[in-house]
Each structure stands twice: as structure tokens, then as C-alpha cells.
Short mmCIF file of C-alpha atoms and ligand atoms in Angstrom, two decimals:
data_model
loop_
_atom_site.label_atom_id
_atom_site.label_comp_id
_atom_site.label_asym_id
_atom_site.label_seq_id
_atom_site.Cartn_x
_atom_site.Cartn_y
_atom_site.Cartn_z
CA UNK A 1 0.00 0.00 0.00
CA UNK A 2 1.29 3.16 -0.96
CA UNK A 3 -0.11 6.38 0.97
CA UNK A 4 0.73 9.96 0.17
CA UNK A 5 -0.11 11.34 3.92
CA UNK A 6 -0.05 10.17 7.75
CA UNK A 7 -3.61 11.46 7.75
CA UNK A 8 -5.12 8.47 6.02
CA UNK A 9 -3.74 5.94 8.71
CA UNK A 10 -6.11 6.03 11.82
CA UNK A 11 -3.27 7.44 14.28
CA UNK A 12 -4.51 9.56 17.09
CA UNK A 13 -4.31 13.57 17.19
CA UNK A 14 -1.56 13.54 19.47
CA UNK A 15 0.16 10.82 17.84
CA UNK A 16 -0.51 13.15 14.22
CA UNK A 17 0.87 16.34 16.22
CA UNK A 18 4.08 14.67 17.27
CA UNK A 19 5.00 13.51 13.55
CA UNK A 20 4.14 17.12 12.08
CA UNK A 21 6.64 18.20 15.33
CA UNK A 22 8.88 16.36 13.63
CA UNK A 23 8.61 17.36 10.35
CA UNK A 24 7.56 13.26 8.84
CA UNK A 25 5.07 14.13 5.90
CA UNK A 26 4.18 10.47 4.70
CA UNK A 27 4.39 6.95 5.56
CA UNK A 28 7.38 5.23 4.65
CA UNK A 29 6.59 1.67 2.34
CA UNK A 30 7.18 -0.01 6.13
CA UNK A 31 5.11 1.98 7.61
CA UNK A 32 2.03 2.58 5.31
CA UNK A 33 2.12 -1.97 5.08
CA UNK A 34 2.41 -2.43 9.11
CA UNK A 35 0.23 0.40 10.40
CA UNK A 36 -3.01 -0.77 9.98
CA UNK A 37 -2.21 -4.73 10.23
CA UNK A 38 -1.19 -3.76 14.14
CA UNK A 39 -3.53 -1.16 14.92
CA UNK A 40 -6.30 -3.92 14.12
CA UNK A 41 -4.39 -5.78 16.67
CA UNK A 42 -2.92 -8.52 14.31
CA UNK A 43 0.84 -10.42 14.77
CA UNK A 44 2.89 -8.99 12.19
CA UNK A 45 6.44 -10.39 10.64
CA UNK A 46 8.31 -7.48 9.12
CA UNK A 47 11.43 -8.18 6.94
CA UNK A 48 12.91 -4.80 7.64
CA UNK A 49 16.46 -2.57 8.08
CA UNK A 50 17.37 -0.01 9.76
CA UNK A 51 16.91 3.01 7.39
CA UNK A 52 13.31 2.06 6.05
CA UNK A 53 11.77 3.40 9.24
CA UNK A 54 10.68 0.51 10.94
CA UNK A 55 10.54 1.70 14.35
CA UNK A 56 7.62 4.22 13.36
CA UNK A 57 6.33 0.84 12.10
CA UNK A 58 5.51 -0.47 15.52
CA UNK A 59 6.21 2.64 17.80
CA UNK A 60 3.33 4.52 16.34
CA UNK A 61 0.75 1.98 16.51
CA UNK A 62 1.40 0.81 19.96
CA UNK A 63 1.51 4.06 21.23
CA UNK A 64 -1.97 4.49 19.65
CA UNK A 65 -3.02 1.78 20.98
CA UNK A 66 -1.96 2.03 24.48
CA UNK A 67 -3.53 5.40 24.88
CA UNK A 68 -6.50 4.08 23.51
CA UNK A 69 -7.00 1.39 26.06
CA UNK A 70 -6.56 3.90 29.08
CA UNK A 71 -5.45 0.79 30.80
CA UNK A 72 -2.94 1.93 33.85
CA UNK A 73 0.07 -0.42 33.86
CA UNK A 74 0.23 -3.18 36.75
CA UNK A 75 2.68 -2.54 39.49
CA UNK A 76 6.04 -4.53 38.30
CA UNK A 77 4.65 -4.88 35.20
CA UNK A 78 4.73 -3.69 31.56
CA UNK A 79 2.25 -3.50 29.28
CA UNK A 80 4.72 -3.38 26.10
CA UNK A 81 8.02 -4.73 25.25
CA UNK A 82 10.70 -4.52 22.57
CA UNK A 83 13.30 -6.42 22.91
CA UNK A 84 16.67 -5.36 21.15
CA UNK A 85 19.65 -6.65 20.62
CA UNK A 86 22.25 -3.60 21.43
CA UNK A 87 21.99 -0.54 24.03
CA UNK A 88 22.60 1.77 21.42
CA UNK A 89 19.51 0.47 19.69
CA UNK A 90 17.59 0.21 22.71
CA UNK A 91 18.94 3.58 23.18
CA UNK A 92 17.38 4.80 19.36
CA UNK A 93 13.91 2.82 20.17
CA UNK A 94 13.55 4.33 23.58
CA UNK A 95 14.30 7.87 21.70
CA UNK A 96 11.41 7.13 18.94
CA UNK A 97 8.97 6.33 21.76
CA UNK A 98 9.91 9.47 23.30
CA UNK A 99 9.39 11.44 20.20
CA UNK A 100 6.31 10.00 18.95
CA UNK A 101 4.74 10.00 22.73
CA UNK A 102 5.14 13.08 23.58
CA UNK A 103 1.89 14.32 23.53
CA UNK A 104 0.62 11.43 25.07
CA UNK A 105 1.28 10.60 28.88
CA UNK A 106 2.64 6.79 29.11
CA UNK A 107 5.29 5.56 31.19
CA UNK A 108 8.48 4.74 29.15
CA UNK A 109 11.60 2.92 30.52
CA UNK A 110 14.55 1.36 28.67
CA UNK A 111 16.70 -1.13 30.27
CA UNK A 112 20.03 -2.40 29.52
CA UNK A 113 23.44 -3.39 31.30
CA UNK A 114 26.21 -1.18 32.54
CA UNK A 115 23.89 1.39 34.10
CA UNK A 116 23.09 1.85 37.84
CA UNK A 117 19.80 -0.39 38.21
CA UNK A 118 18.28 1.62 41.51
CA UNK A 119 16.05 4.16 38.88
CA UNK A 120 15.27 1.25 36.79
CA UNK A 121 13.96 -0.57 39.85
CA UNK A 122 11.94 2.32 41.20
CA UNK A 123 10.53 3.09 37.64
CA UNK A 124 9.38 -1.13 37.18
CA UNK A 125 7.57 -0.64 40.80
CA UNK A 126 5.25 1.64 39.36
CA UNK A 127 4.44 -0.21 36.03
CA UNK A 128 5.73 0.59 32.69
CA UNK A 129 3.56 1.66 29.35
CA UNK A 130 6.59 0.47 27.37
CA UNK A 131 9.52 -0.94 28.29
CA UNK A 132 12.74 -1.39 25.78
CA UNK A 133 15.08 -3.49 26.86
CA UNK A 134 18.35 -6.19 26.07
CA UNK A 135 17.74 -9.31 27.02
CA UNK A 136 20.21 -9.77 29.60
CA UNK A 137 19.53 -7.13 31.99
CA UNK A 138 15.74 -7.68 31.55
CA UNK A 139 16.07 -10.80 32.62
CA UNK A 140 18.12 -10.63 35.85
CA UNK A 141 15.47 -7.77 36.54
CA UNK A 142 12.55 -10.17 36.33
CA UNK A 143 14.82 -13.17 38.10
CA UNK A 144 15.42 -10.68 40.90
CA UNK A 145 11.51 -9.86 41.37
CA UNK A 146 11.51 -6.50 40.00
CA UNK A 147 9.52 -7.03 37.16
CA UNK A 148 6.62 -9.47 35.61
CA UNK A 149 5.79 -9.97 32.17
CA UNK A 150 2.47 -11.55 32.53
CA UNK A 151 0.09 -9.12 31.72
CA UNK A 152 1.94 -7.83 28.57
CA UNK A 153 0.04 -6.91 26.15
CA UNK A 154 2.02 -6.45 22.89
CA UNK A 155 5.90 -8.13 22.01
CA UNK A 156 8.16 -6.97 19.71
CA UNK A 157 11.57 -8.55 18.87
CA UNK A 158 14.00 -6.00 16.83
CA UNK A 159 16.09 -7.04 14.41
CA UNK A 160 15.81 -10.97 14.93
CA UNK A 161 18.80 -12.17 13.36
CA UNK A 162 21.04 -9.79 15.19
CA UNK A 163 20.05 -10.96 18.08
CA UNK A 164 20.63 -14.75 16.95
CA UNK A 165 23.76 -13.92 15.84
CA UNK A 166 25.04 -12.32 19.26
CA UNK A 167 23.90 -15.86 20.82
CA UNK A 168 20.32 -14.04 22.58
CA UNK A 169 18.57 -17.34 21.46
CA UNK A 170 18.39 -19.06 24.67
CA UNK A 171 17.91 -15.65 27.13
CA UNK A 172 14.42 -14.90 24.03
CA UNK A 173 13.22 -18.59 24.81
CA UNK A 174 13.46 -17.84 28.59
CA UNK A 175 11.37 -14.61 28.16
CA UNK A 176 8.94 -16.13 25.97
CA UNK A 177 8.05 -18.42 28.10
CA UNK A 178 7.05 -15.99 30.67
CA UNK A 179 4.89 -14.10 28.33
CA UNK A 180 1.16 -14.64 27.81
CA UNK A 181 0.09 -16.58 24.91
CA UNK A 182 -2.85 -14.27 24.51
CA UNK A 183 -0.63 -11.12 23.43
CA UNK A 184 0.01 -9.48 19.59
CA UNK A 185 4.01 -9.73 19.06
CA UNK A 186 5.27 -8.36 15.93
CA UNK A 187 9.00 -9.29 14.60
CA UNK A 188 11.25 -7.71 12.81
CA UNK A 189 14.37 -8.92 10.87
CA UNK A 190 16.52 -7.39 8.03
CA UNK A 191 17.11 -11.50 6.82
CA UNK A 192 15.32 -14.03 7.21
CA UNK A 193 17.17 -17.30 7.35
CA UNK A 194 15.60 -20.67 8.46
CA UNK A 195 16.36 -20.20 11.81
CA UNK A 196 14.87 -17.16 12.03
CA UNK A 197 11.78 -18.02 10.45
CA UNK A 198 11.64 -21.11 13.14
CA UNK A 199 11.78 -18.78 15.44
CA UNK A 200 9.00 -16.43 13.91
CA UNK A 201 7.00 -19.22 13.95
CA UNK A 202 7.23 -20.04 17.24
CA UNK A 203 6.39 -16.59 18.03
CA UNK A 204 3.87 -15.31 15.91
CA UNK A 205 -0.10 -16.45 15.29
CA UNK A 206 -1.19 -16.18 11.90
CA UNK A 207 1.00 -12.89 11.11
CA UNK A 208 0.37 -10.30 8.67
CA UNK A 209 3.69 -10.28 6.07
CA UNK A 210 5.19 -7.38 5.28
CA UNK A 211 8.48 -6.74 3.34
CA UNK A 212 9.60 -3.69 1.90
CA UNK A 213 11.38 -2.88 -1.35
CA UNK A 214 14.99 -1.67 -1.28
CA UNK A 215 13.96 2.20 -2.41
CA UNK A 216 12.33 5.56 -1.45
CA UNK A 217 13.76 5.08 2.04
CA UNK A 218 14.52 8.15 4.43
CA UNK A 219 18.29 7.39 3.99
CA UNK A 220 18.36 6.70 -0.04
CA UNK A 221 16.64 10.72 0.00
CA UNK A 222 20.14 11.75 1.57
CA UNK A 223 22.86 12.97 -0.68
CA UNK A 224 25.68 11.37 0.80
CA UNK A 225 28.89 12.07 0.47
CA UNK A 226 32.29 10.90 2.35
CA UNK A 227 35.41 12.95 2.35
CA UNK A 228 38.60 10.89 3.22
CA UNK A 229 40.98 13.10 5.75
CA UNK A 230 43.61 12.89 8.18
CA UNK A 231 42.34 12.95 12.11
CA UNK A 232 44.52 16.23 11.69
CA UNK A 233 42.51 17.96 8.94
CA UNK A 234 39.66 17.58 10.10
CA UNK A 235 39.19 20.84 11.40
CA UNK A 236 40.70 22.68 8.88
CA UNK A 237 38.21 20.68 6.22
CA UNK A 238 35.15 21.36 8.40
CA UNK A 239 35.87 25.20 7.79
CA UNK A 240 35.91 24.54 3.99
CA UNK A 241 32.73 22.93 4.43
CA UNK A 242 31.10 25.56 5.76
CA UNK A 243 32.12 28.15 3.67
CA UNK A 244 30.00 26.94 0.94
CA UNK A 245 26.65 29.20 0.80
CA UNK A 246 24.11 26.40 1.02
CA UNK A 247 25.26 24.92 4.78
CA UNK A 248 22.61 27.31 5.92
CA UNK A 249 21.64 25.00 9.11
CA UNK A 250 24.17 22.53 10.22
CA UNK A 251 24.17 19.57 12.47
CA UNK A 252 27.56 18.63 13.54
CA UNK A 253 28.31 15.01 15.32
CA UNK A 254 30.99 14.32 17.23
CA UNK A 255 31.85 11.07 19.26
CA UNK A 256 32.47 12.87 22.65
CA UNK A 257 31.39 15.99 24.21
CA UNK A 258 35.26 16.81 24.77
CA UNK A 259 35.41 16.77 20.61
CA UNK A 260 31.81 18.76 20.70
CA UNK A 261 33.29 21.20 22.72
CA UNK A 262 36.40 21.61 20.76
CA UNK A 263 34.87 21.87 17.56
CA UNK A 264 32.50 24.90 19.16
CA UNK A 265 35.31 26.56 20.08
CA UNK A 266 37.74 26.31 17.24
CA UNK A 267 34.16 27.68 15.52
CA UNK A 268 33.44 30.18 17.18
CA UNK A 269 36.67 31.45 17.01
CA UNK A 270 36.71 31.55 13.08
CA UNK A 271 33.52 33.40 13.28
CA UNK A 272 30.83 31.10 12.96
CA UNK A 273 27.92 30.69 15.25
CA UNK A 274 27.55 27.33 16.64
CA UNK A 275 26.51 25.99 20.01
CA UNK A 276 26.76 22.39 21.57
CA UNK A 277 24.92 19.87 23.15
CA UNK A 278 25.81 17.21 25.01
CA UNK A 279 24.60 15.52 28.24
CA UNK A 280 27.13 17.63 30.58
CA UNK A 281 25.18 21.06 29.77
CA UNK A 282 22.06 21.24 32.05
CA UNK A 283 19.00 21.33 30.45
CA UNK A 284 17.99 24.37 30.22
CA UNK A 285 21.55 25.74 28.37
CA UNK A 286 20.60 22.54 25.96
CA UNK A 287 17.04 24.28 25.04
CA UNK A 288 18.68 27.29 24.29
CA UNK A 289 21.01 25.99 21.76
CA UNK A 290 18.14 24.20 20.04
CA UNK A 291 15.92 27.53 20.24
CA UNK A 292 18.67 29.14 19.28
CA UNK A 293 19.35 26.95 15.92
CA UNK A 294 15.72 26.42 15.44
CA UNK A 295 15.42 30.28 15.23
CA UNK A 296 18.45 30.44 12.86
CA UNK A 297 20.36 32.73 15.48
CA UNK A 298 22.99 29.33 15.75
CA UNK A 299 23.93 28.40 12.34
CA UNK A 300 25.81 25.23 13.39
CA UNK A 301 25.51 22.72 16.12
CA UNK A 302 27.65 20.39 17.44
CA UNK A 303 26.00 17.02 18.88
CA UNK A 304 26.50 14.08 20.64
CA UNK A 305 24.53 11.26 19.63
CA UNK A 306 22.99 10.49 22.44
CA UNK A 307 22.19 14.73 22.53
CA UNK A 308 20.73 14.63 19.34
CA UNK A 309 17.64 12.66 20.42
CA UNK A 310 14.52 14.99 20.29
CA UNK A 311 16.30 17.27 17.74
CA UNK A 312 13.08 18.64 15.74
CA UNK A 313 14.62 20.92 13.91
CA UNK A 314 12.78 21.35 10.59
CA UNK A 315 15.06 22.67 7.69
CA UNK A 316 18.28 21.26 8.41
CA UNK A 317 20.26 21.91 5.54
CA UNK A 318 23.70 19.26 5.95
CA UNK A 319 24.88 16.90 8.69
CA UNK A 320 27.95 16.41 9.29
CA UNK A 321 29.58 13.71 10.94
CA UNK A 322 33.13 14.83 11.93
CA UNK A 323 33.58 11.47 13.66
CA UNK A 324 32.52 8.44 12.44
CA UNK A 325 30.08 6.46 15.01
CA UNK A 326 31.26 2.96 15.83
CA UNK A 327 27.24 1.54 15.70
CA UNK A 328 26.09 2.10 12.17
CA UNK A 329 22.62 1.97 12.92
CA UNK A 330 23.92 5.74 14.45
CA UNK A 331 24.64 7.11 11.02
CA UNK A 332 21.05 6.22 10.06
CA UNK A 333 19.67 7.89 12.69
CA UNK A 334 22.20 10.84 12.39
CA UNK A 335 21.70 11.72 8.83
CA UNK A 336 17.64 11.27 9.27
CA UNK A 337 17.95 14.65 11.09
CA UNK A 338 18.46 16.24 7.70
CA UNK A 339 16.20 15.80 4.54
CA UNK A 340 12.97 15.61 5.98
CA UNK A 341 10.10 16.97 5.27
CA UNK A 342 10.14 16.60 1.76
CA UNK A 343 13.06 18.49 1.44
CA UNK A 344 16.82 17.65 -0.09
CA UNK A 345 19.26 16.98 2.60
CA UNK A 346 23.55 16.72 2.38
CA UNK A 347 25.18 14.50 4.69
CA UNK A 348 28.42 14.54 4.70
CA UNK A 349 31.10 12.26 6.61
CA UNK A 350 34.71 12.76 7.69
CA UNK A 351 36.60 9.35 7.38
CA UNK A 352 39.85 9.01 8.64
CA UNK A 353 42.54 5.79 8.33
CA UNK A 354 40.90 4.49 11.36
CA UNK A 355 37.07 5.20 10.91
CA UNK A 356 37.29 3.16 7.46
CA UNK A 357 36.05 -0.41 9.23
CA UNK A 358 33.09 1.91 10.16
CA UNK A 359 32.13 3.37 6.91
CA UNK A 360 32.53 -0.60 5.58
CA UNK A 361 29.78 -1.57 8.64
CA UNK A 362 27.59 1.54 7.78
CA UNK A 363 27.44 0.43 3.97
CA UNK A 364 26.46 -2.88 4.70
CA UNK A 365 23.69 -1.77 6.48
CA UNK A 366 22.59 0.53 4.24
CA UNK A 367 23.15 -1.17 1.19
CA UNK A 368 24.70 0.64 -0.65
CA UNK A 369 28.32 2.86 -0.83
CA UNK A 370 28.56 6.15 0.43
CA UNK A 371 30.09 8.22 -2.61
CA UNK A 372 33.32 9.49 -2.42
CA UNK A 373 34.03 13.21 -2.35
CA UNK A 374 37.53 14.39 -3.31
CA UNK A 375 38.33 16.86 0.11
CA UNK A 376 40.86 18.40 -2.51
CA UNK A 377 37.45 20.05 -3.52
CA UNK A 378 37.56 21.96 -0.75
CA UNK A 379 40.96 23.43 -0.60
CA UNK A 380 44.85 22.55 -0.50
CA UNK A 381 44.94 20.07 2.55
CA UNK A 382 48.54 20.11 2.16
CA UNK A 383 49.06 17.08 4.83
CA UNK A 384 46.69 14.73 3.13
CA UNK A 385 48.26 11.99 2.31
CA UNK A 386 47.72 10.74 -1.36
CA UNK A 387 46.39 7.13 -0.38
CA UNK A 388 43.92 8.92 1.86
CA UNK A 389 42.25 10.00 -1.07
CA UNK A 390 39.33 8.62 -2.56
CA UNK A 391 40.76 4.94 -2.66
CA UNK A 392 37.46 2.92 -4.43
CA UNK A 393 36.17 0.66 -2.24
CA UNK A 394 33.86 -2.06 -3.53
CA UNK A 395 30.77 -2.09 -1.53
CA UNK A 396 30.26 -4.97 0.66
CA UNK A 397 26.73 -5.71 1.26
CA UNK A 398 26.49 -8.67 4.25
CA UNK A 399 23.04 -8.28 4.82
CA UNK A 400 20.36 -9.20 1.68
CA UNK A 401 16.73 -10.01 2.69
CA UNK A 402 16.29 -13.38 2.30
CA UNK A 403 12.34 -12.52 1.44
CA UNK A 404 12.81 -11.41 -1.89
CA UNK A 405 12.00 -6.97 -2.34
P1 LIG B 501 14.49 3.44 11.34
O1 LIG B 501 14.48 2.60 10.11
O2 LIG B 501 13.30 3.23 12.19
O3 LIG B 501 15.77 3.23 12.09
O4 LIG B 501 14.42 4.99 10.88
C1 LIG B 501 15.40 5.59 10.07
C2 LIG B 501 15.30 7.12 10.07
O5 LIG B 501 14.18 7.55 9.30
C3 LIG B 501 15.15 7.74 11.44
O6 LIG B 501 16.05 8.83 11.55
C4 LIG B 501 13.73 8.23 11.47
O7 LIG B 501 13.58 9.38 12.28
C5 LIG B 501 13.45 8.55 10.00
N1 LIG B 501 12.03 8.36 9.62
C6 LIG B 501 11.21 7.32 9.97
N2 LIG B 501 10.01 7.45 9.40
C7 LIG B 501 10.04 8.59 8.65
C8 LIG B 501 9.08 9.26 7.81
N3 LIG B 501 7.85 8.77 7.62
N4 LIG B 501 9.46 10.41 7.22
C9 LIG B 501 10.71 10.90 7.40
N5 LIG B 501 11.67 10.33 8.16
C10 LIG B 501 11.34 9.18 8.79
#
């Protein structure tokens, strides 16, 4: 099904406010097959990447559904739960929840390991909306008593042959069998290899299919470029970049807030507005910056990724990633900042020697390879080395669809 506007899918006002927020005109393919299929309540199996905007697939639905029900969650208990393979996705899903939801007033947690437990604890005591979590510290939170599943009411399982691959196959058998059999799960997977489609069996009751065509995706509206450079010239090539007219609105991404900082300053001090964000400024130095580059007052600014959640920002002109992110599905998520609404976005990414085995894991997950800009193009960087320059790469593409587009 193809549809030219949210408005034709039967998502609540709040739900329609939050999307316009975010500047999301129509469905993606994903979303415009899945919507309906799950807000009639029906098990769907999705054959999905990151990219095509599969989260919206489920996030937006439940959410509409939750509110709908105007069922208060049970003490120790969630009502919904997507399980995930990695924190930073949990991380990204949690975000999506947060942006679609926020006109609507439902509990959200994520959980996952390395953080202190005590808020996560307090938060489960009072019964979670949605809950987005890794397997492993779900479980020792439900081993320990902190948590039920057993009055769940919808299951999702994200990206299904990730999490087979990182050896979650035994921890997703435990936690299925503490979930009701009366429930609506949906399940995604980017491939779907025998063993996953065992496992969506063993899941799912008479699902609705749903697999999209390669094409017309958020991230294939991009025009993405990488520029090859020395860790050294990076600053000195960022400059360049922003001397050309059309970087009216620029969102920068660093991989620390030290960089973010850095980059700010060695801005500012060549004249050009920017402002940072990261999670050491306090909140309310954070909303200025955004009002500030909403308004057009900041013409550039520098972000953390996990900063860069609840960005709205319409009319983002180029993003920039100055640093590479190790988790690809990052780059997806960064460069979907820019391009929306309709509207022609740049993204352009620094790559140095050492970022290259990230660029390869971003193109596999996108499918396809990020063209190569000459940085010569934007000035003598005398220290470039020559083999830093625009070496062709073939593109390396790991992860087909085993249901064919
Ligand atoms: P996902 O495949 O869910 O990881 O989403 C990929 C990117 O596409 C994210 O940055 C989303 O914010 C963005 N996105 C999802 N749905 C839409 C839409 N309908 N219109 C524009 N951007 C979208």
C-alpha cells in the first residue's frame, strides 16, 4: 500500500501532532504496510532494516493503541516490550517512543546493562507503558523480582537475526516463556534465514507479512557524500565545508562531548555561530542551543549522539559527521535529522585511516556505498596523504533479505 499522507492511517491527534513536530510528511513503504495490520491488533512479521523506518512501524501503533486502552500499567509490570539486541539500539527505540509520545502521557523505561539499576527498579515498581530493553539485563530484573511480564500486552523482537547472531537465542526462549500466549508480538528482521523463520513461527499467530522494497527510504533521500581526511585535517576541512553558501543549518556530530566542545570553540573562534549539546550542559543551556538553531540565530551545532535525540529541527540543511560512530545503525539515525520533510538533505562524513572499518559496517547496512568526495574540492589540505584520497572501495553488502523486495 502506498499512501501519500499520515492522515489516512487512523493514528490519534496527538500521535498526528508529534509527527508534524517532527517534520515526517508520509508513511514510509514499512510503515504505510504495518500500520493498519497492528492497529487492528494482528501479529505482524516485518522483513525490515534499519533506514526504512521501521521503528515508526511499531512505535506509532502501539503508542496508539496504548492510549486508547486507558489501561494503567500493573505494578512490576509492563504493558509493552521490545526487545533489542544492542543498548545503542535500545537507546534509538527508547528515543522514537519518546518522540512519537510526547503528547501522550505513558510511562516509558529502557533497560540495559552497565547502568546503575536503583532508577530502573523504582521506575518497574510503578508499572511501565513500554519498556525497551536487552535481554540480559531484563532478565536478571525479572529473576530478581523486580519485574513481571504476565500481563503484557504487545511483544516486539527488533532485528531478529542480530540478536541470533550475538547468541540471545536461549535468554528470548526464557522470556517467551514468561509471556502470555494471549498477546500481539510483531517481529522484525533485516534477513530471514531458516532459523529465524523457526523462530518467527514459534512466536507469531497467523501474522500479517510485510516486506519492503529496497527504495524511497529516508536514507536513499540523503545525498551522501564521504570525504577521506587525516584525524589532523579535520578541522581545517570542516571550515571549507562551511564556507559553501548552502550549509545554511548545520548539524555537527561528534563522538564525545570533549570533541563537541572543541569543535565549538575552534568555531566560534573563526567566526561562525555554533553551540553544543551534550549531556554535561544542564537542560535548560541545551534548550537554548536548540531555540537558538531552530530560530536560525545558531547556524551550526555540534551534537552528541545520544544529545541529538529529540532534535526537531525542521530545515536542516547538511549533517555532518566529523567522527565516524562505531554503531552504524547511528549514522542512520544521524543523517535522518536532515532531509525531511520533503526536502533535499547533504550528509556529509569525515573518514579518517581508522574510521574506514566503520564506513565498511555503515554500507552494509545501508546497502549501498557512500560516494566518495575528493576533500581536494575543498581546498589545498597540504598534509593529506595521497592514499587517503578517494581509494574505491567495492561495496560490501552482508546483509540481503532473504524474502525477496
Ligand atoms: P528506522 O528505520 O526506524 O531506524 O528509521 C530511520 C530514520 O528515518 C530515522 O532517523 C527516522 O527518524 C526517520 N524516519 C522514519 N520514518 C520517517 C518518515 N515517515 N518520514 C521521514 N523520516 C522518517
Amino acid at each position: 500500500m502506498s499512501l501519500s499522507s499520515f492522515d489516512q492511517l487512523a493514528l490519534s491527534a496527538p500521535l498526528q501532532r508529534a509527527l508534524r513536530g517532527l517534520g515526517y510528511q508520509r508513511p514510509t513503504p514499512v510503515q504505510a504496510a504495518s500500520i493498519p495490520s497492528i492497529l487492528e491488533g494482528r501479529d505482524l512479521l516485518g522483513c525490515a532494516q534499519t533506514g526504512t523506518g521501521k521503528t515508526a512501524a511499531f512505535a506509532l501503533p502501539i503508542l496508539h493503541r496504548l492510549s486508547a486502552a486507558k489501561r494503567r500499567p500493573a505494578p512490576r509490570n509492563t504493558r509493552a516490550l521490545v526487545l533489542t539486541p544492542t543498548r545503542e539500539l535500545a537507546m534509538q527505540i527508547a528515543g522514537s517512543f519518546q518522540d512519537y509520545g510526547r503528547h501522550l502521557s505513558l510511562k516509558l523505561m529502557m533497560v540495559f546493562g552497565g547502568v546503575s539499576q536503583g532508577p530502573q527498579i523504582r521506575a518497574c515498581a510503578q508499572g511501565l507503558d513500554v519498556l525497551v530493553a536487552t535481554p540480559g539485563r531484563l532478565l536478571d530484573l525479572i529473576s530478581r523480582g523486580y519485574l513481571r511480564l504476565s500481563s503484557l500486552e504487545v511483544f516486539v523482537l527488533d532485528e531478529a537475526d542480530r540478536m541470533l547472531d550475538m547468541g540471545f537465542l536461549p535468554d528470548i526462549k526464557r522470556l517467551l516463556a514468561l509471556i502470555p500466549q494471549r498477546r500481539q508480538s510483531l517481529f522484525f528482521s533485516a534477513t530471514m534465514p531458516p532459523a529465524i523463520a523457526r523462530l518467527a513461527d514459534s512466536i507469531l499467530v497467523n501474522p500479517v507479512k510485510v516486506q519492503v522494497t529496497p527504495g524511497a527510504t529516508p536514507v536513499e533521500r540523503i545525498d551522501q557524500r564521504v570525504l577521506f581526511v587525516a584525524q589532523g585535517d579535520k578541522r581545517a576541512l570542516l571550515g571549507e565545508v562551511l564556507k559553501d553558501s548552502q550549509t545554511e543549518r548545520v548539524l555537527v556530530f561528534t563522538r564525545t562531548k570533549h570533541a563537541a566542545d572543541r569543535v565549538v570553540r575552534q568555531l566560534v573562534r573563526s567566526q561562525v555561530k555554533a553551540e553544543a549539546i551534550h549531556g554535561d550542559k544542564p537542560q535548560n543551556v541545551r534548550q537554548a542551543a536548540l531555540a537558538n538553531f531552530r530560530s536560525g540565530r545558531t547556524r551550526v551545532l555540534v551534537a552528541t549522539d545520544i544529545a541529538s535525540r529529540g532534535i526537531d529541527v525542521e530545515g536542516i540543511t547538511h549533517v555532518i559527521n566529523y567522527d565516524l560512530p562505531n554503531e552504524p545503525e547511528s549514522y542512520v539515525h544521524r543523517i535522518g535529522r536532515t532531509g525531511r520533510a520533503g526536502a533535499d538533505g547533504v550528509a556529509i562524513s569525515f573518514c579518517d585511516a581508522q574510521e574506514r572499518t566503520y564506513l565498511r559496517n555503515i554500507e552494509r547496512l545501508i546497502r549501498q556505498a557512500v560516494p566518495v568526495q575528493d576533500s581536494r574540492a575543498y581546498g589545498d589540505l597540504a598534509s593529506l596523504p595521497p592514499r587517503e584520497l578517494a581509494a574505491p572501495r567495492p561495496p560490501r553488502h552482508g546483509r540481503r533479505p532473504m524474502i525477496a523486495a
